[in-house]
Amino acid sequence: MHEMSIAEGVLGIIEDTARREGIREVRTVRLEIGQLAAVEIPALRFCFESVVRGSVAERARLEIDEAPGQAWCFGCCESVPLAARVDPCPRCGSHQLQVSGGTQMRVKELEVA
């Protein structure tokens, strides 16, 4: 389950920021995760709750903004929405797609006390 390592990485970012900025408590953590990033959101929530125990983010609420998938279709030469990497182009049905968005993961915002 790579969601545990993602949660640990997010905690590392939170702790580094807290040390650098003198933050005592984090109330909200907002992440942006792309729809094509292969992250199971429920599993990530569970892992986050586990890793933040005893940290500055122990009582933090986790908010996740899901960024839509996007691809360039070589069949119709269009940028198209893509729900899953294995899906065909919704416009022409081609499978010749280059993913161009929706794979990112980032800490978007921290609300602190």
XYZ file of N, CA, C and O in Angstrom:
452
model
N 0.851 -1.176 0.000
C 0.000 0.000 0.000
C 0.897 1.240 0.000
O 1.496 1.578 1.000
N 1.015 1.902 -1.144
C 1.872 3.082 -1.219
C 1.225 4.317 -0.599
O 1.883 5.329 -0.413
N -0.051 4.233 -0.254
C -0.710 5.361 0.412
C -0.061 5.672 1.760
O -0.024 6.835 2.171
N 0.486 4.661 2.421
C 1.176 4.902 3.697
C 2.425 5.759 3.470
O 2.667 6.713 4.215
N 3.189 5.450 2.448
C 4.380 6.259 2.186
C 4.002 7.665 1.726
O 4.704 8.635 2.037
N 2.890 7.809 1.025
C 2.414 9.142 0.650
C 2.035 9.924 1.896
O 2.420 11.097 2.053
N 1.289 9.298 2.797
C 0.891 9.961 4.046
C 2.121 10.360 4.866
O 2.168 11.461 5.433
N 3.117 9.492 4.921
C 4.349 9.816 5.649
C 5.085 10.983 4.993
O 5.638 11.840 5.675
N 5.077 11.030 3.662
C 5.695 12.140 2.944
C 4.980 13.453 3.217
O 5.614 14.501 3.409
N 3.663 13.420 3.242
C 2.875 14.620 3.551
C 3.186 15.084 4.967
O 3.389 16.285 5.209
N 3.256 14.140 5.910
C 3.602 14.508 7.288
C 4.992 15.137 7.344
O 5.203 16.113 8.062
N 5.932 14.616 6.588
C 7.267 15.208 6.543
C 7.229 16.649 6.072
O 7.900 17.522 6.638
N 6.422 16.926 5.052
C 6.272 18.298 4.556
C 5.652 19.186 5.628
O 6.100 20.310 5.864
N 4.634 18.673 6.302
C 3.973 19.435 7.366
C 4.959 19.746 8.492
O 5.047 20.884 8.954
N 5.703 18.731 8.932
C 6.643 18.934 10.036
C 7.777 19.885 9.659
O 8.176 20.726 10.466
N 8.297 19.776 8.454
C 9.343 20.699 7.996
C 8.827 22.136 7.980
O 9.508 23.059 8.427
N 7.614 22.305 7.471
C 7.010 23.637 7.424
C 6.757 24.167 8.831
O 7.025 25.345 9.116
N 6.265 23.316 9.710
C 5.991 23.729 11.090
C 7.268 24.167 11.792
O 7.283 25.186 12.497
N 8.338 23.427 11.614
C 9.629 23.796 12.216
C 10.134 25.129 11.669
O 10.529 26.015 12.416
N 10.097 25.264 10.371
C 10.606 26.459 9.708
C 9.794 27.707 10.068
O 10.339 28.783 10.251
N 8.476 27.554 10.190
C 7.590 28.698 10.407
C 7.155 28.877 11.861
O 6.414 29.809 12.170
N 7.578 27.989 12.746
C 7.191 28.084 14.155
C 5.720 27.775 14.403
O 5.089 28.344 15.286
N 5.173 26.850 13.648
C 3.753 26.476 13.757
C 3.598 25.429 14.861
O 4.330 24.452 14.908
N 2.621 25.643 15.718
C 2.370 24.705 16.828
C 1.263 23.704 16.532
O 1.239 22.624 17.099
N 0.319 24.118 15.689
C -0.797 23.223 15.390
C -1.296 23.477 13.970
O -1.474 24.613 13.554
N -1.553 22.384 13.259
C -2.135 22.449 11.926
C -3.584 21.992 12.048
O -3.858 20.922 12.577
N -4.487 22.829 11.559
C -5.923 22.518 11.675
C -6.475 21.823 10.434
O -7.356 20.978 10.535
N -5.982 22.224 9.274
C -6.471 21.646 8.020
C -5.295 21.425 7.075
O -4.421 22.281 6.969
N -5.309 20.280 6.420
C -4.327 19.966 5.380
C -5.125 19.760 4.096
O -6.008 18.908 4.045
N -4.833 20.562 3.080
C -5.521 20.418 1.791
C -4.525 19.893 0.773
O -3.480 20.496 0.539
N -4.874 18.754 0.192
C -4.045 18.129 -0.839
C -4.744 18.249 -2.185
O -5.978 18.293 -2.256
N -3.954 18.266 -3.236
C -4.481 18.139 -4.587
C -3.914 16.844 -5.144
O -2.694 16.657 -5.167
N -4.805 15.962 -5.541
C -4.391 14.669 -6.073
C -5.089 14.459 -7.406
O -6.316 14.566 -7.501
N -4.317 14.168 -8.425
C -4.876 13.948 -9.750
C -5.643 12.645 -9.828
O -5.291 11.652 -9.177
N -6.668 12.656 -10.624
C -7.520 11.484 -10.810
C -6.736 10.302 -11.376
O -7.088 9.152 -11.150
N -5.626 10.575 -12.067
C -4.820 9.516 -12.672
C -3.556 9.208 -11.868
O -2.642 8.563 -12.356
N -3.493 9.672 -10.627
C -2.303 9.498 -9.805
C -2.223 8.124 -9.137
O -1.253 7.833 -8.441
N -3.206 7.284 -9.345
C -3.239 5.925 -8.777
C -3.174 5.936 -7.257
O -2.428 5.177 -6.645
N -3.952 6.826 -6.646
C -4.025 6.914 -5.191
C -5.448 6.562 -4.768
O -6.409 7.128 -5.278
N -5.551 5.616 -3.850
C -6.850 5.255 -3.282
C -7.133 6.234 -2.146
O -6.495 6.180 -1.091
N -8.072 7.152 -2.365
C -8.343 8.222 -1.419
C -8.758 7.691 -0.046
O -8.230 8.151 0.971
N -9.670 6.721 0.067
C -10.027 6.202 1.397
C -8.819 5.613 2.139
O -8.664 5.818 3.342
N -7.960 4.907 1.418
C -6.761 4.339 2.040
C -5.815 5.444 2.500
O -5.220 5.355 3.579
N -5.681 6.497 1.697
C -4.829 7.615 2.084
C -5.368 8.296 3.335
O -4.602 8.645 4.236
N -6.673 8.474 3.424
C -7.280 9.081 4.627
C -6.965 8.245 5.869
O -6.599 8.773 6.902
N -7.123 6.934 5.742
C -6.832 6.038 6.861
C -5.365 6.142 7.278
O -5.045 6.255 8.462
N -4.475 6.106 6.312
C -3.039 6.184 6.597
C -2.667 7.534 7.202
O -1.864 7.600 8.141
N -3.258 8.605 6.704
C -2.984 9.943 7.228
C -3.357 10.009 8.707
O -2.580 10.509 9.523
N -4.540 9.499 9.050
C -4.975 9.495 10.452
C -3.992 8.737 11.339
O -3.756 9.113 12.484
N -3.402 7.696 10.814
C -2.442 6.897 11.586
C -1.110 7.617 11.778
O -0.573 7.626 12.881
N -0.583 8.226 10.718
C 0.762 8.799 10.807
C 0.810 10.139 11.532
O 1.865 10.518 12.021
N -0.308 10.855 11.603
C -0.267 12.176 12.245
C -0.406 12.127 13.766
O -0.222 13.155 14.422
N -0.662 10.965 14.316
C -0.794 10.854 15.783
C 0.482 11.325 16.468
O 1.585 10.924 16.116
N 0.307 12.230 17.433
C 1.446 12.755 18.174
C 2.206 13.855 17.463
O 3.254 14.294 17.924
N 1.692 14.332 16.333
C 2.379 15.379 15.562
C 1.597 16.696 15.658
O 0.523 16.748 16.252
N 2.135 17.738 15.045
C 1.448 19.041 15.016
C 0.143 18.970 14.219
O -0.701 19.853 14.333
N -0.035 17.911 13.450
C -1.236 17.747 12.628
C -2.178 16.691 13.192
O -3.081 16.217 12.494
N -2.009 16.352 14.466
C -2.793 15.272 15.067
C -4.300 15.488 14.942
O -5.050 14.554 14.696
N -4.758 16.712 15.092
C -6.200 16.988 15.019
C -6.588 17.646 13.693
O -7.687 18.183 13.562
N -5.709 17.589 12.718
C -5.971 18.248 11.438
C -7.027 17.506 10.625
O -7.088 16.284 10.631
N -7.829 18.295 9.938
C -8.809 17.759 9.006
C -8.116 17.635 7.646
O -7.432 18.553 7.209
N -8.289 16.507 6.993
C -7.687 16.283 5.675
C -8.729 16.561 4.599
O -9.787 15.939 4.570
N -8.431 17.527 3.741
C -9.293 17.840 2.600
C -8.534 17.502 1.331
O -7.354 17.823 1.209
N -9.226 16.864 0.406
C -8.575 16.438 -0.834
C -9.353 16.975 -2.032
O -10.548 16.718 -2.176
N -8.659 17.754 -2.848
C -9.204 18.233 -4.115
C -8.701 17.295 -5.200
O -7.497 17.090 -5.333
N -9.626 16.728 -5.957
C -9.235 15.794 -7.006
C -9.164 16.531 -8.342
O -10.154 17.101 -8.801
N -7.987 16.532 -8.950
C -7.789 17.181 -10.250
C -8.172 16.200 -11.354
O -7.805 15.023 -11.305
N -8.902 16.662 -12.362
C -9.344 15.752 -13.422
C -8.196 15.270 -14.300
O -7.182 15.947 -14.459
N -8.383 14.091 -14.869
C -7.419 13.551 -15.817
C -7.559 14.241 -17.164
O -8.654 14.660 -17.554
N -6.452 14.358 -17.865
C -6.414 15.029 -19.161
C -5.420 14.293 -20.050
O -4.415 13.779 -19.558
N -5.694 14.236 -21.333
C -4.775 13.579 -22.267
C -4.827 14.253 -23.625
O -5.818 14.906 -23.977
N -3.744 14.073 -24.381
C -3.706 14.510 -25.772
C -3.987 13.277 -26.617
O -3.348 12.228 -26.459
N -4.975 13.396 -27.491
C -5.340 12.287 -28.367
C -4.651 12.471 -29.713
O -4.841 13.497 -30.381
N -3.859 11.482 -30.109
C -3.188 11.530 -31.399
C -4.151 11.201 -32.544
O -3.886 11.526 -33.697
N -5.269 10.565 -32.207
C -6.255 10.221 -33.223
C -7.027 11.423 -33.744
O -7.206 11.592 -34.944
N -7.480 12.276 -32.825
C -8.273 13.434 -33.246
C -7.562 14.764 -32.989
O -8.135 15.820 -33.225
N -6.328 14.692 -32.495
C -5.504 15.893 -32.251
C -6.219 16.890 -31.352
O -6.295 18.086 -31.652
N -6.755 16.368 -30.257
C -7.480 17.194 -29.296
C -7.015 16.862 -27.879
O -6.611 15.734 -27.597
N -7.111 17.847 -26.995
C -6.931 17.622 -25.570
C -8.283 17.176 -25.030
O -9.302 17.849 -25.255
N -8.308 16.025 -24.351
C -9.583 15.438 -23.929
C -9.546 15.067 -22.447
O -8.483 14.782 -21.895
N -10.713 15.059 -21.790
C -10.768 14.577 -20.408
C -10.567 13.063 -20.399
O -10.975 12.368 -21.334
N -9.934 12.571 -19.333
C -9.654 11.137 -19.235
C -9.888 10.684 -17.802
O -9.246 11.184 -16.880
N -10.812 9.758 -17.607
C -11.141 9.275 -16.269
C -10.178 8.190 -15.784
O -9.911 8.083 -14.597
N -9.656 7.385 -16.703
C -8.725 6.311 -16.347
C -7.736 6.139 -17.499
O -8.071 6.355 -18.662
N -6.521 5.726 -17.163
C -5.462 5.589 -18.175
C -5.813 4.608 -19.290
O -5.317 4.728 -20.394
N -6.644 3.642 -19.012
C -6.984 2.621 -20.010
C -8.184 2.997 -20.865
O -8.524 2.281 -21.806
N -8.824 4.112 -20.560
C -10.001 4.538 -21.320
C -9.609 5.021 -22.713
O -8.542 5.595 -22.907
N -10.514 4.846 -23.674
C -10.279 5.402 -25.012
C -10.626 6.889 -25.021
O -11.255 7.405 -24.106
N -10.255 7.545 -26.080
C -10.614 8.946 -26.272
C -12.142 9.067 -26.279
O -12.818 8.333 -27.011
N -12.694 9.971 -25.491
C -14.155 10.115 -25.473
C -14.710 10.742 -26.755
O -15.909 10.686 -26.993
N -13.838 11.308 -27.576
C -14.311 11.946 -28.820
C -14.252 10.993 -30.012
O -15.190 10.914 -30.791
N -13.111 10.283 -30.181
C -12.959 9.470 -31.402
C -12.771 7.974 -31.121
O -12.766 7.175 -32.050
N -12.591 7.595 -29.849
C -12.436 6.184 -29.508
C -11.017 5.656 -29.612
O -10.757 4.489 -29.328
N -10.069 6.486 -30.014
C -8.676 6.059 -30.149
C -8.061 5.738 -28.784
O -8.431 6.321 -27.770
N -7.104 4.817 -28.790
C -6.336 4.512 -27.575
C -4.940 5.130 -27.640
O -4.113 4.865 -26.773
N -4.688 5.920 -28.655
C -3.386 6.585 -28.789
C -3.444 7.918 -28.035
O -3.660 8.976 -28.624
N -3.251 7.819 -26.727
C -3.383 8.973 -25.847
C -2.090 9.202 -25.073
O -1.439 8.248 -24.647
N -1.763 10.450 -24.865
C -0.628 10.845 -24.027
C -1.199 11.625 -22.848
O -1.769 12.701 -23.028
N -1.067 11.056 -21.647
C -1.587 11.730 -20.451
C -0.872 13.065 -20.282
O 0.353 13.144 -20.359
N -1.657 14.118 -20.068
C -1.078 15.459 -19.916
C -1.512 16.152 -18.636
O -1.052 17.254 -18.341
N -2.352 15.535 -17.837
C -2.774 16.137 -16.579
C -3.511 15.142 -15.717
O -4.003 14.116 -16.187
N -3.554 15.446 -14.430
C -4.270 14.578 -13.504
C -3.399 13.544 -12.828
O -3.895 12.620 -12.211
N -2.065 13.701 -12.922
C -1.154 12.752 -12.267
C -0.467 13.373 -11.048
O 0.277 12.693 -10.363
N -0.726 14.637 -10.790
C -0.004 15.357 -9.745
C -0.520 15.035 -8.341
O -1.655 14.622 -8.157
N 0.380 15.226 -7.379
C 0.050 15.160 -5.956
C 0.832 16.282 -5.298
O 2.040 16.395 -5.505
N 0.123 17.113 -4.529
C 0.833 18.186 -3.846
C 0.066 18.639 -2.614
O -1.156 18.492 -2.537
N 0.821 19.155 -1.652
C 0.208 19.806 -0.504
C -0.145 21.202 -0.979
O 0.721 22.002 -1.323
N -1.419 21.480 -1.031
C -1.913 22.728 -1.596
C -1.989 23.838 -0.548
O -1.690 24.989 -0.848
N -2.359 23.472 0.687
C -2.587 24.502 1.710
C -2.575 23.881 3.093
O -3.009 22.748 3.284
N -2.062 24.629 4.047
C -2.127 24.271 5.467
C -2.820 25.406 6.197
O -2.442 26.561 6.047
N -3.841 25.063 6.973
C -4.457 26.048 7.859
C -3.890 25.792 9.244
O -3.933 24.667 9.733
N -3.331 26.840 9.846
C -2.630 26.660 11.113
C -3.289 27.493 12.220
O -4.024 28.436 11.963
N -2.965 27.106 13.451
C -3.493 27.829 14.615
C -2.550 28.967 14.971
O -1.375 28.912 14.769
